[in-house]
Structure formats: structure tokens, C-alpha cells
N, CA, C and O of each residue as an XYZ file, in Angstrom:
912
protein
N      11.987      5.079     65.544
C      12.007      6.324     64.804
C      11.296      6.205     63.498
O      10.387      6.978     63.196
N      11.730      5.180     62.671
C      11.116      5.078     61.342
C       9.723      4.678     61.327
O       8.974      5.189     60.494
N       9.288      3.811     62.166
C       7.889      3.377     62.265
C       7.005      4.582     62.647
O       5.892      4.725     62.141
N       7.508      5.432     63.532
C       6.810      6.627     63.953
C       6.678      7.598     62.738
O       5.595      8.113     62.461
N       7.798      7.826     62.033
C       7.764      8.751     60.927
C       6.773      8.352     59.824
O       6.014      9.158     59.285
N       6.840      7.022     59.528
C       5.912      6.503     58.454
C       4.514      6.559     58.918
O       3.621      6.873     58.132
N       4.268      6.263     60.185
C       2.926      6.287     60.701
C       2.288      7.688     60.788
O       1.095      7.877     60.552
N       3.116      8.619     61.127
C       2.701      9.986     61.150
C       2.367     10.519     59.692
O       1.391     11.229     59.448
N       3.286     10.093     58.761
C       3.007     10.586     57.353
C       1.710     10.018     56.857
O       0.934     10.725     56.214
N       1.447      8.741     57.140
C       0.122      8.135     56.749
C      -1.048      8.810     57.432
O      -2.103      8.965     56.816
N      -0.904      9.207     58.654
C      -1.968      9.815     59.406
C      -2.195     11.249     58.932
O      -3.341     11.694     58.865
N      -1.162     11.959     58.611
C      -1.378     13.243     58.003
C      -2.068     13.221     56.729
O      -2.786     14.168     56.409
N      -1.900     12.163     55.939
C      -2.680     11.968     54.698
C      -4.153     11.582     54.962
O      -5.079     12.023     54.282
N      -4.298     10.768     55.947
C      -5.670     10.228     56.345
C      -6.471     11.294     56.863
O      -7.577     11.475     56.355
N      -6.064     12.059     57.840
C      -6.871     12.975     58.576
C      -6.949     14.361     57.799
O      -8.016     14.955     57.648
N      -5.791     14.802     57.342
C      -5.703     16.177     56.825
C      -5.555     16.268     55.241
O      -5.515     17.342     54.642
N      -5.480     15.037     54.640
C      -5.390     14.997     53.185
C      -3.992     15.575     52.680
O      -3.844     16.006     51.537
N      -3.024     15.545     53.597
C      -1.729     16.183     53.290
C      -0.830     15.155     52.463
O      -0.786     13.948     52.701
N      -0.158     15.775     51.510
C       0.823     14.902     50.715
C       2.170     14.984     51.496
O       2.734     16.061     51.696
N       2.629     13.846     51.902
C       3.940     13.746     52.550
C       4.907     13.081     51.746
O       4.586     12.107     51.066
N       6.197     13.582     51.774
C       7.298     13.075     51.087
C       8.350     12.639     52.085
O       8.920     13.468     52.795
N       8.611     11.340     52.145
C       9.526     10.713     53.179
C      10.864     10.513     52.593
O      10.996     10.077     51.450
N      11.923     10.843     53.398
C      13.313     10.664     52.952
C      14.041     10.122     54.087
O      14.029     10.742     55.150
N      14.710      8.959     53.961
C      15.516      8.305     55.013
C      16.983      8.583     54.688
O      17.470      8.212     53.620
N      17.680      9.234     55.610
C      19.117      9.507     55.428
C      19.982      8.797     56.394
O      21.009      9.306     56.843
N      19.535      7.548     56.731
C      20.284      6.720     57.625
C      21.113      5.698     56.765
O      20.668      5.320     55.682
N      22.328      5.248     57.252
C      23.087      4.329     56.396
C      22.410      2.983     56.182
O      22.618      2.320     55.166
N      21.626      2.607     57.121
C      20.716      1.460     57.000
C      19.259      1.965     56.972
O      18.773      2.506     57.966
N      18.582      1.791     55.857
C      17.224      2.338     55.738
C      16.230      1.281     56.141
O      15.851      0.444     55.322
N      15.806      1.301     57.370
C      14.919      0.291     57.801
C      13.437      0.598     57.520
O      12.527     -0.060     58.022
N      13.249      1.641     56.684
C      11.926      1.939     56.197
C      11.467      0.722     55.233
O      10.284      0.470     55.006
N      12.511      0.035     54.720
C      12.257     -1.065     53.789
C      11.674     -2.287     54.503
O      11.314     -3.287     53.883
N      11.595     -2.162     55.854
C      10.920     -3.193     56.638
C       9.392     -2.971     56.464
O       8.611     -3.894     56.696
N       8.982     -1.804     56.073
C       7.566     -1.455     55.932
C       7.150     -1.181     54.429
O       6.024     -1.467     54.021
N       8.106     -0.622     53.645
C       7.898     -0.231     52.317
C       8.593     -1.215     51.361
O       9.656     -1.739     51.694
N       8.033     -1.464     50.224
C       8.687     -2.312     49.237
C       9.883     -1.710     48.632
O       9.898     -0.521     48.312
N      10.908     -2.511     48.462
C      12.201     -2.077     47.904
C      12.057     -2.169     46.391
O      11.839     -3.294     45.942
N      12.143     -1.210     45.592
C      11.880     -1.244     44.124
C      13.199     -0.836     43.408
O      14.125     -0.285     44.004
N      13.216     -1.158     42.044
C      14.248     -0.746     41.285
C      14.125      0.740     40.973
O      13.072      1.351     41.156
N      15.306      1.339     40.464
C      15.277      2.710     40.160
C      15.668      3.669     41.250
O      15.651      3.302     42.425
N      16.024      4.903     40.896
C      16.428      5.856     41.955
C      17.653      5.560     42.645
O      18.654      5.243     42.002
N      17.660      5.637     43.892
C      18.868      5.344     44.692
C      19.607      6.563     45.164
O      19.667      7.551     44.433
N      20.189      6.544     46.383
C      20.757      7.729     46.877
C      22.014      8.132     46.049
O      22.222      9.328     45.842
N      22.837      7.204     45.581
C      24.121      7.554     44.889
C      23.684      8.386     43.579
O      24.365      9.365     43.275
N      22.643      8.054     42.847
C      22.347      8.742     41.696
C      21.726     10.130     42.054
O      21.929     11.124     41.356
N      20.959     10.141     43.181
C      20.482     11.420     43.596
C      21.559     12.377     44.003
O      21.510     13.556     43.653
N      22.517     11.903     44.723
C      23.697     12.749     45.204
C      24.450     13.242     43.926
O      24.922     14.378     43.882
N      24.546     12.405     42.938
C      25.282     12.716     41.729
C      24.596     13.968     41.042
O      25.313     14.857     40.581
N      23.273     14.045     40.972
C      22.622     15.107     40.324
C      22.652     16.394     41.210
O      22.751     17.509     40.699
N      22.565     16.203     42.514
C      22.578     17.352     43.403
C      23.980     18.006     43.453
O      24.095     19.221     43.617
N      25.004     17.213     43.314
C      26.370     17.736     43.298
C      26.548     18.507     42.013
O      27.179     19.564     42.030
N      26.036     18.045     40.925
C      26.233     18.717     39.613
C      25.381     20.019     39.488
O      25.668     20.889     38.666
N      24.401     20.107     40.278
C      23.546     21.287     40.258
C      22.854     21.357     38.899
O      22.601     22.451     38.395
N      22.539     20.184     38.288
C      21.865     20.326     36.967
C      20.378     20.016     37.101
O      19.944     19.547     38.153
N      19.625     20.255     36.107
C      18.264     19.999     36.086
C      18.039     18.511     35.849
O      18.618     17.961     34.912
N      17.201     17.818     36.677
C      17.016     16.418     36.495
C      15.569     16.103     36.969
O      15.025     16.812     37.816
N      14.955     15.024     36.407
C      13.643     14.684     36.824
C      13.502     14.085     38.200
O      13.568     12.864     38.343
N      13.311     14.897     39.213
C      13.300     14.502     40.583
C      12.184     13.459     40.756
O      12.343     12.591     41.614
N      11.104     13.473     40.035
C      10.020     12.569     40.178
C      10.453     11.154     39.893
O       9.778     10.232     40.351
N      11.535     10.910     39.167
C      12.046      9.543     38.880
C      12.667      8.943     40.121
O      12.944      7.743     40.126
N      12.894      9.684     41.140
C      13.492      9.262     42.380
C      12.389      9.043     43.394
O      12.677      8.575     44.496
N      11.247      9.328     43.109
C      10.091      9.251     44.121
C       9.140      8.118     43.724
O       8.746      7.919     42.574
N       8.816      7.402     44.800
C       7.884      6.215     44.575
C       6.667      6.456     45.498
O       6.756      7.199     46.476
N       5.531      5.814     45.166
C       4.250      5.978     46.023
C       3.775      4.614     46.360
O       3.836      3.676     45.565
N       3.283      4.529     47.604
C       2.789      3.275     48.114
C       1.676      3.657     49.133
O       1.919      4.183     50.219
N       0.383      3.330     48.663
C      -0.728      3.593     49.608
C      -0.810      5.010     50.068
O      -1.100      5.241     51.242
N      -0.574      5.977     49.219
C      -0.780      7.344     49.466
C       0.489      7.987     50.152
O       0.492      9.180     50.454
N       1.554      7.166     50.384
C       2.783      7.649     50.958
C       3.833      7.795     49.918
O       4.183      6.826     49.245
N       4.347      8.983     49.766
C       5.454      9.194     48.755
C       6.771      9.162     49.457
O       6.909      9.729     50.541
N       7.773      8.497     48.855
C       9.109      8.394     49.450
C      10.168      8.348     48.425
O       9.936      7.883     47.309
N      11.352      8.825     48.772
C      12.455      8.692     47.878
C      12.904      7.263     47.820
O      13.031      6.598     48.848
N      13.151      6.777     46.594
C      13.469      5.384     46.331
C      14.890      5.133     46.776
O      15.825      5.287     45.990
N      15.066      4.745     48.037
C      16.395      4.367     48.612
C      16.493      2.856     48.713
O      15.550      2.136     48.384
N      17.624      2.391     49.165
C      17.837      0.966     49.374
C      18.002      0.597     50.866
O      18.259      1.488     51.676
N      17.871     -0.610     51.230
C      17.988     -0.985     52.601
C      19.429     -0.688     53.037
O      19.609     -0.257     54.176
N      20.463     -0.888     52.216
C      21.848     -0.444     52.485
C      21.942      0.888     51.846
O      22.138      0.995     50.635
N      21.800      1.946     52.665
C      21.684      3.281     52.167
C      22.930      4.049     52.445
O      22.870      5.211     52.848
N      24.137      3.387     52.226
C      25.440      3.835     52.734
C      25.853      5.207     52.269
O      26.653      5.871     52.927
N      25.290      5.669     51.076
C      25.662      6.966     50.528
C      24.879      8.115     51.202
O      25.131      9.292     50.945
N      23.943      7.744     52.053
C      23.115      8.772     52.720
C      23.923      9.619     53.663
O      23.566     10.762     53.949
N      24.932      9.103     54.113
C      25.860      9.823     55.075
C      26.541     10.976     54.365
O      27.069     11.868     55.030
N      26.549     10.993     53.060
C      27.283     12.051     52.305
C      26.397     13.290     52.026
O      26.885     14.295     51.507
N      25.128     13.213     52.364
C      24.243     14.336     52.132
C      24.408     15.342     53.274
O      24.057     15.034     54.413
N      24.922     16.510     52.997
C      25.136     17.491     54.012
C      24.049     18.581     53.968
O      23.100     18.457     53.193
N      24.163     19.610     54.754
C      23.096     20.684     54.740
C      23.065     21.422     53.488
O      21.987     21.911     53.151
N      24.130     21.584     52.718
C      24.129     22.267     51.450
C      23.406     21.476     50.447
O      22.557     22.046     49.761
N      23.655     20.187     50.279
C      22.933     19.298     49.262
C      21.487     19.147     49.709
O      20.596     19.151     48.860
N      21.223     19.020     50.955
C      19.828     18.848     51.458
C      19.009     20.150     51.135
O      17.862     20.065     50.696
N      19.602     21.310     51.354
C      18.846     22.511     51.072
C      18.608     22.602     49.524
O      17.561     23.086     49.093
N      19.510     22.172     48.763
C      19.360     22.138     47.296
C      18.154     21.177     47.000
O      17.242     21.518     46.248
N      18.196     19.990     47.614
C      17.150     19.055     47.349
C      15.744     19.563     47.747
O      14.748     19.342     47.058
N      15.733     20.261     48.912
C      14.503     20.862     49.398
C      13.972     21.904     48.493
O      12.758     21.984     48.304
N      14.862     22.755     47.887
C      14.425     23.730     46.989
C      13.776     23.105     45.798
O      12.736     23.587     45.350
N      14.346     22.041     45.257
C      13.783     21.353     44.084
C      12.393     20.763     44.450
O      11.477     20.895     43.638
N      12.200     20.173     45.534
C      11.003     19.595     45.951
C       9.961     20.734     46.071
O       8.842     20.610     45.574
N      10.339     21.827     46.728
C       9.394     22.901     46.891
C       8.860     23.395     45.521
O       7.676     23.707     45.396
N       9.746     23.464     44.494
C       9.257     23.895     43.194
C       8.252     23.042     42.598
O       7.464     23.521     41.782
N       8.204     21.758     42.946
C       7.172     20.889     42.468
C       5.780     21.339     42.911
O       4.787     21.144     42.211
N       5.742     21.954     44.109
C       4.473     22.436     44.617
C       3.428     21.411     44.911
O       2.231     21.698     44.896
N       3.876     20.219     45.179
C       2.998     18.993     45.379
C       2.897     18.610     46.786
O       1.820     18.208     47.228
N       4.002     18.711     47.572
C       3.989     18.151     48.912
C       3.808     19.190     50.012
O       4.371     20.285     49.995
N       2.997     18.777     50.954
C       2.805     19.665     52.094
C       3.849     19.448     53.159
O       4.199     20.388     53.872
N       4.349     18.260     53.289
C       5.387     17.987     54.312
C       6.494     17.078     53.734
O       6.237     16.109     53.019
N       7.760     17.458     54.094
C       8.860     16.645     53.727
C       9.310     16.070     55.098
O       9.746     16.793     55.993
N       9.178     14.738     55.205
C       9.559     14.115     56.490
C      10.916     13.466     56.380
O      11.063     12.463     55.682
N      11.909     14.009     57.046
C      13.252     13.457     57.055
C      13.579     12.583     58.245
O      13.561     13.006     59.401
N      13.874     11.359     57.908
C      14.211     10.332     59.051
C      15.724     10.254     59.180
O      16.391      9.660     58.332
N      16.246     10.823     60.187
C      17.672     10.812     60.467
C      18.133      9.746     61.411
O      19.330      9.550     61.621
N      17.162      9.047     61.988
C      17.506      8.011     62.890
C      18.317      8.516     64.167
O      17.950      9.468     64.855
N      19.402      7.802     64.385
C      20.290      8.293     65.516
C      21.622      8.698     64.994
O      22.603      8.661     65.737
N      21.714      9.105     63.687
C      22.909      9.508     63.047
C      23.075     10.997     63.102
O      22.638     11.703     62.193
N      23.700     11.496     64.153
C      23.783     13.003     64.317
C      25.166     13.524     64.251
O      25.787     13.802     65.277
N      25.680     13.667     63.017
C      26.879     14.407     62.772
C      26.645     15.874     62.681
O      25.488     16.290     62.619
N      27.661     16.690     62.668
C      27.413     18.143     62.654
C      26.614     18.587     61.436
O      25.757     19.464     61.545
N      26.898     17.963     60.221
C      26.216     18.335     59.092
C      24.668     17.919     59.170
O      23.787     18.565     58.603
N      24.436     16.767     59.937
C      23.056     16.355     60.095
C      22.278     17.314     60.990
O      21.119     17.642     60.737
N      22.996     17.769     62.094
C      22.369     18.738     62.899
C      21.992     20.043     62.144
O      20.977     20.678     62.430
N      22.842     20.403     61.184
C      22.551     21.615     60.525
C      21.349     21.487     59.521
O      20.763     22.495     59.127
N      20.998     20.226     59.117
C      19.957     19.963     58.326
C      18.626     20.356     59.093
O      17.609     20.645     58.462
N      18.668     20.355     60.427
C      17.503     20.693     61.238
C      17.104     22.118     61.164
O      15.945     22.458     61.402
N      18.087     23.009     60.821
C      17.884     24.450     60.983
C      16.655     24.958     60.138
O      15.918     25.803     60.646
N      16.413     24.505     58.934
C      15.286     25.020     58.193
C      13.938     24.328     58.505
O      12.897     24.706     57.967
N      13.983     23.296     59.398
C      12.812     22.572     59.700
C      11.679     23.376     60.403
O      11.994     24.188     61.273
N      10.509     23.208     60.100
C       9.348     23.794     60.746
C       9.043     23.042     62.081
O       8.513     23.615     63.033
N       9.396     21.765     62.095
C       9.151     20.955     63.356
C      10.189     19.842     63.390
O      10.355     19.139     62.393
N      10.877     19.663     64.480
C      11.759     18.548     64.701
C      11.198     17.581     65.739
O      10.944     17.967     66.880
N      11.011     16.358     65.352
C      10.526     15.390     66.258
C      11.510     14.414     66.714
O      12.008     13.603     65.934
N      11.821     14.470     68.028
C      12.829     13.707     68.704
C      12.201     12.436     69.290
O      11.490     12.495     70.293
N      12.454     11.349     68.689
C      11.858     10.013     69.248
C      12.857      9.335     70.099
O      13.956      9.079     69.607
N      12.602      9.025     71.292
C      13.460      8.248     72.222
C      12.687      6.970     72.814
O      11.463      6.916     72.934
N      13.514      6.034     73.136
C      12.876      4.864     73.792
C      12.665      4.948     75.263
O      13.545      5.393     76.000
N      11.481      4.517     75.719
C      11.221      4.564     77.178
C      12.132      3.504     77.800
O      12.294      2.406     77.268
N      12.727      3.869     78.954
C      13.587      3.000     79.681
C      12.926      2.544     81.018
O      13.584      2.350     82.041
N      11.731      2.406     80.943
C      10.949      1.840     82.063
C      11.224      2.616     83.351
O      11.475      2.036     84.407
N      11.169      3.939     83.232
C      11.316      4.839     84.410
C      12.753      5.310     84.578
O      12.998      6.213     85.378
N      13.738      4.722     83.839
C      15.106      5.123     84.013
C      15.423      6.312     83.158
O      14.633      6.661     82.281
N      16.582      6.968     83.383
C      16.914      8.080     82.532
C      18.461      8.236     82.541
O      19.106      8.134     83.584
N      19.010      8.481     81.363
C      20.449      8.484     81.139
C      20.956      9.859     80.901
O      20.304     10.657     80.229
N      22.138     10.167     81.452
C      22.646     11.555     81.328
C      23.069     11.863     79.873
O      22.948     12.988     79.388
N      23.586     10.771     79.182
C      24.049     11.046     77.822
C      22.895     11.446     76.924
O      23.092     12.239     76.004
N      21.708     10.934     77.154
C      20.641     11.244     76.350
C      20.159     12.741     76.585
O      19.723     13.405     75.645
N      20.251     13.232     77.840
C      20.044     14.646     78.084
C      21.003     15.519     77.353
O      20.619     16.573     76.847
N      22.286     15.100     77.278
C      23.295     15.804     76.613
C      22.992     15.865     75.098
O      23.094     16.937     74.501
N      22.629     14.755     74.485
C      22.263     14.776     73.084
C      21.022     15.548     72.783
O      20.946     16.270     71.788
N      20.016     15.392     73.671
C      18.827     16.144     73.475
C      19.051     17.602     73.414
O      18.500     18.303     72.565
N      19.927     18.101     74.387
C      20.179     19.515     74.470
C      20.908     20.055     73.283
O      20.683     21.214     72.932
N      21.816     19.267     72.597
C      22.538     19.616     71.388
C      21.507     19.687     70.252
O      21.526     20.630     69.461
N      20.634     18.726     70.170
C      19.594     18.727     69.143
C      18.713     19.931     69.273
O      18.420     20.614     68.291
N      18.293     20.190     70.483
C      17.423     21.326     70.668
C      18.134     22.668     70.262
O      17.479     23.609     69.813
N      19.399     22.720     70.423
C      20.148     23.955     70.064
C      19.954     24.275     68.599
O      19.868     25.445     68.226
N      19.883     23.239     67.751
C      19.695     23.437     66.267
C      18.239     23.536     65.979
O      17.858     24.277     65.073
N      17.378     22.822     66.707
C      16.023     22.786     66.354
C      15.229     24.018     66.799
O      14.216     24.365     66.191
N      15.689     24.662     67.847
C      15.110     25.884     68.419
C      13.810     25.477     69.195
O      13.731     24.432     69.841
N      12.818     26.374     69.079
C      11.586     26.151     69.809
C      10.614     25.173     69.110
O       9.518     24.918     69.607
N      11.032     24.638     67.961
C      10.116     23.784     67.197
C      10.435     22.300     67.495
O      10.253     21.461     66.612
N      10.885     21.968     68.663
C      11.185     20.670     69.009
C      10.101     19.860     69.713
O       9.654     20.252     70.791
N       9.668     18.746     69.136
C       8.637     17.922     69.766
C       9.215     16.651     70.220
O       9.812     15.949     69.403
N       9.092     16.276     71.488
C       9.589     14.964     71.962
C       8.593     13.972     72.160
O       7.524     14.217     72.719
N       8.958     12.708     71.655
C       8.103     11.604     71.808
C       8.739     10.443     72.353
O       9.788     10.038     71.851
N       8.201      9.858     73.348
C       8.781      8.694     74.033
C       8.051      7.433     73.474
O       6.831      7.305     73.570
N       8.860      6.513     72.885
C       8.332      5.311     72.228
C       8.442      4.105     73.080
O       9.334      4.012     73.923
N       7.517      3.137     72.874
C       7.541      1.905     73.633
C       7.275      2.115     75.104
O       7.791      1.349     75.918
N       6.512      3.093     75.484
C       6.126      3.322     76.882
C       5.182      2.223     77.363
O       4.356      1.734     76.592
N       5.300      1.834     78.630
C       4.290      0.855     79.161
C       2.887      1.328     79.013
O       2.612      2.478     79.355
N       1.969      0.527     78.528
C       0.618      0.866     78.343
C       0.021      1.304     79.666
O       0.105      0.571     80.651
N      -0.569      2.464     79.708
C      -1.173      3.005     80.933
C      -2.385      3.689     80.698
O      -2.432      4.618     79.892
N      -3.456      3.273     81.390
C      -4.837      3.770     81.071
C      -5.025      5.152     81.612
O      -6.018      5.806     81.294
N      -4.088      5.631     82.437
C      -4.191      6.923     83.130
C      -3.846      8.022     82.123
O      -2.670      8.289     81.876
N      -4.880      8.670     81.534
C      -4.593      9.632     80.452
C      -3.817     10.784     80.989
O      -3.166     11.439     80.175
N      -3.794     11.135     82.291
C      -3.049     12.262     82.738
C      -1.564     12.007     82.654
O      -0.766     12.944     82.663
N      -1.181     10.722     82.571
C       0.272     10.389     82.461
C       0.747     10.345     81.004
O       1.949     10.264     80.748
N      -0.177     10.396     80.061
C       0.204     10.266     78.645
C       0.659     11.513     78.050
O       1.687     11.506     77.374
N      -0.060     12.673     78.247
C       0.320     13.889     77.687
C      -0.027     14.042     76.270
O       0.341     15.052     75.671
N      -0.749     13.066     75.646
C      -1.142     13.203     74.242
C      -2.566     13.433     73.955
O      -2.902     13.801     72.829
N      -3.485     13.230     74.951
C      -4.855     13.453     74.707
C      -5.414     14.608     75.537
O      -6.607     14.910     75.519
N      -4.467     15.253     76.284
C      -4.896     16.327     77.128
C      -4.081     17.649     76.709
O      -2.910     17.829     77.044
N      -4.773     18.485     75.997
C      -4.038     19.708     75.453
C      -3.430     20.545     76.476
O      -2.490     21.288     76.197
N      -3.962     20.455     77.748
C      -3.421     21.345     78.757
C      -2.293     20.605     79.574
O      -1.773     21.167     80.538
N      -1.932     19.383     79.193
C      -0.961     18.687     79.913
C       0.352     19.286     79.798
O       0.704     19.809     78.741
N       1.128     19.241     80.861
C       2.417     19.818     80.931
C       3.501     18.766     80.854
O       4.665     19.003     81.176
N       3.045     17.508     80.382
C       4.074     16.499     80.282
C       5.209     16.877     79.313
O       5.028     17.575     78.315
N       6.361     16.374     79.677
C       7.593     16.776     78.909
C       7.580     16.306     77.498
O       8.079     16.944     76.571
N       6.943     15.083     77.376
C       6.942     14.433     76.011
C       5.607     13.764     75.741
O       4.893     13.370     76.664
N       5.281     13.642     74.453
C       4.127     12.806     74.042
C       4.586     11.308     74.123
O       5.776     10.996     74.171
N       3.608     10.451     74.132
C       3.909      9.083     74.388
C       3.238      8.161     73.376
O       2.068      8.294     73.015
N       4.098      7.188     72.936
C       3.588      6.095     72.135
C       3.641      4.874     72.938
O       4.742      4.463     73.303
N       2.531      4.226     73.264
C       2.517      3.134     74.170
C       3.115      1.913     73.421
O       3.113      1.864     72.191
N       3.609      0.962     74.176
C       4.106     -0.330     73.587
C       2.931     -1.152     73.131
O       2.110     -1.558     73.954
N       2.823     -1.413     71.836
C       1.660     -2.062     71.295
C       2.062     -2.910     70.139
O       2.004     -2.479     68.987
N       2.488     -4.165     70.448
C       2.908     -5.147     69.449
C       1.847     -5.548     68.492
O       2.163     -6.055     67.416
N       0.554     -5.341     68.833
C      -0.525     -5.834     67.995
C      -0.704     -4.822     66.751
O      -1.365     -5.150     65.766
N      -0.083     -3.597     66.865
C      -0.124     -2.652     65.771
C       0.837     -2.994     64.559
O       0.694     -2.481     63.449
N       1.774     -3.856     64.853
C       2.763     -4.213     63.843
C       2.597     -5.762     63.413
O       2.856     -6.698     64.170
N       2.142     -5.893     62.127
C       1.695     -7.138     61.716
C       2.716     -7.615     60.504
O       2.792     -7.051     59.412
N       3.460     -8.732     60.905
C       4.300     -9.284     59.773
C       3.442     -9.786     58.661
O       2.453    -10.483     58.891
N       3.817     -9.433     57.431
C       2.946     -9.854     56.252
C       3.810     -9.776     55.006
O       4.337     -8.725     54.642
N       3.936    -10.963     54.353
C       4.708    -11.038     53.061
C       6.076    -10.536     53.111
O       6.459     -9.890     52.135
N       6.930    -10.738     54.152
C       8.239    -10.333     54.284
C       8.422     -8.884     54.710
O       9.553     -8.405     54.795
N       7.313     -8.170     54.981
C       7.373     -6.811     55.561
C       6.486     -6.714     56.685
O       5.821     -7.678     57.064
N       6.450     -5.526     57.261
C       5.565     -5.325     58.404
C       4.524     -4.255     58.092
O       4.882     -3.151     57.682
N       3.252     -4.561     58.277
C       2.202     -3.651     58.112
C       1.822     -3.031     59.455
O       1.695     -3.714     60.471
N       1.638     -1.658     59.418
C       1.362     -0.870     60.662
C      -0.173     -0.659     60.741
O      -0.761     -0.039     59.855
N      -0.771     -1.148     61.742
C      -2.229     -0.970     61.892
C      -2.544      0.334     62.664
O      -2.216      0.433     63.846
N      -3.157      1.303     62.032
C      -3.397      2.570     62.637
C      -4.872      2.706     63.171
O      -5.311      3.812     63.487
N      -5.571      1.647     63.257
C      -6.957      1.727     63.595
C      -7.234      1.674     65.136
O      -8.287      2.087     65.622
N      -6.252      1.157     65.839
C      -6.487      0.976     67.374
C      -5.849      2.160     68.154
O      -5.732      3.285     67.667
N      -5.461      1.826     69.361
C      -4.856      2.858     70.295
C      -3.615      3.547     69.703
O      -3.420      4.757     69.814
N      -2.819      2.729     69.090
C      -1.606      3.236     68.481
C      -1.911      4.269     67.441
O      -1.169      5.233     67.257
N      -3.002      4.061     66.768
C      -3.394      5.006     65.661
C      -3.830      6.329     66.328
O      -3.558      7.398     65.782
N      -4.525      6.277     67.540
C      -4.971      7.412     68.214
C      -3.811      8.244     68.729
O      -3.880      9.473     68.747
N      -2.749      7.578     69.147
C      -1.657      8.257     69.737
C      -0.849      8.983     68.529
O      -0.384     10.114     68.667
N      -0.731      8.267     67.388
C      -0.100      8.748     66.181
C      -0.835      9.952     65.715
O      -0.225     10.937     65.300
N      -2.201      9.894     65.776
C      -3.040     10.982     65.317
C      -2.807     12.185     66.202
O      -2.841     13.307     65.696
N      -2.575     12.023     67.482
C      -2.250     13.183     68.389
C      -0.974     13.808     68.042
O      -0.829     15.029     68.095
N       0.001     12.965     67.672
C       1.339     13.589     67.303
C       1.178     14.315     65.983
O       1.715     15.410     65.821
N       0.437     13.725     65.015
C       0.243     14.377     63.765
C      -0.397     15.818     63.989
O       0.039     16.823     63.427
N      -1.403     15.815     64.808
C      -2.175     17.057     65.157
C      -1.147     18.061     65.737
O      -1.148     19.219     65.319
N      -0.276     17.658     66.680
C       0.691     18.556     67.172
C       1.633     19.039     66.175
O       1.994     20.215     66.215
N       2.071     18.226     65.269
C       3.000     18.712     64.211
C       2.350     19.738     63.311
O       2.974     20.723     62.917
N       1.045     19.491     62.977
C       0.365     20.478     62.129
C       0.301     21.842     62.940
O       0.481     22.911     62.356
N       0.060     21.783     64.194
C      -0.092     23.049     64.979
C       1.272     23.718     65.047
O       1.361     24.938     64.907
N       2.283     22.990     65.247
C       3.668     23.608     65.297
C       4.038     24.244     63.908
O       4.515     25.375     63.818
N       3.796     23.481     62.902
C       4.113     23.936     61.530
C       3.304     25.201     61.076
O       3.812     26.137     60.458
N       2.045     25.127     61.436
C       1.107     26.263     61.045
C       1.476     27.552     61.872
O       1.204     28.677     61.455
N       2.102     27.323     63.051
C       2.462     28.502     63.876
C       3.854     28.926     63.619
O       4.305     29.868     64.270
N       4.641     28.275     62.660
C       5.964     28.575     62.331
C       6.051     29.723     61.412
O       5.174     29.883     60.563
N       7.066     30.551     61.521
C       7.261     31.614     60.571
C       8.098     31.197     59.379
O       8.326     31.988     58.463
N       8.553     29.966     59.389
C       9.426     29.435     58.287
C       8.592     29.165     57.045
O       9.125     28.725     56.026
């Protein structure tokens, strides 16, 4: 989920020149596998200000790395579970007043409490990333998907990650705009993830980048067609 969110954010900036602000609200923030963990900010301090409803310099909680803006969270992001839909909407309003960012990308991972589901309601597009099970399908995932769709409405985009690499474009559903495939596909591609200096660099120049670009294009289409 996280690698997809970060890759899409970078692709939106590369192709469309869009400014994206990334927020991870998972108790373990594995975006720090890809982004440097720096001093300053932190979810606890952010929640403190949001709870007090006071004016505070939101920019001090935002960091930038290679054109990607993100909230300065920690790998152990345990306080993230305390952000509910009320605090999130307050944060979203503060960010919108900045007038700087085209997209706020919220990474909720697999943490779906009731308050997390309500965070989906103001979203222009909800992307549900699931892992390919090599042809298998589980009933509990269908149940979870249906509940998420209830909050996401018609703006739900499904992505299947780590799918077997298949040269048959008709089965991919990402480069054929007329395809009726149920979900877009990200092929299994270990070469796109390069360990480097204690972190992982994502290479968006190959086939993985093409698939990410297709997802970014779909997100732009959904958001531009939204009334929100």
C-alpha cells in the first residue's frame, strides 16, 4: 500500500506537475522504508495542536524530499490511531487554506476502524490496494471491500499488487481504457525496488512506472470528475 501511495505521488508530480502531500496514519509508518526519518514534527505534536484548535505553523510538520511533501511522522507512529474524522477534517481544512497542494494522499494501510472509514467520506478518490493471491480469492476480503466501498461511494479505485507479470495487456486492465477488468494491476517487479543506504529507492522508469502512471492518470480522471 505504502509503496503504491508514494509512487503515485511522485508520478503525479512528474507527469502533471501536481504538488502532493502524503500523510501516513498507520501505527507503524513504513514510509520510512523509502523516506528519510528526520527530527521535528511528529504525530503527537500535530494531534496536540489539532485538539486545541489553535493557530499553529502547519509547515513545520511538513518535510520535502525529491519533490514529495509529507508529514514528518516516525516509524513508530503509534499516536496515529488517535486521529479521527473530526481531527482529520480539521487538518484537511488547514492544509486547504495553504492553497499549495493539489492532492492530499492519506495512507491508512490495513487499519480500518469506524473512525478511519469515516475519514474516507470527503475523499475525491479512494484507492484500495490488495495483494494478488495467485488466482485465489477470500470471502473476508470481499466483505471488507464492501464495507470500504460503502464509505467511499462511487469514487473507489481497486488495485491488485504483486500480480504475476503477464504480457497479455487484455488481462491487465491498466493500459486499455475500454477494459472492464475489475481492478487495475501492479505486476510483481522486484527490480523496481532498490536497497540503497538503509532505505529503498523506487525506480519508476520501467514497466512498474508505466503501471503507476496509469493509476495516476485514473486518479486524476476520478478527481476531476468529482463534485467534491
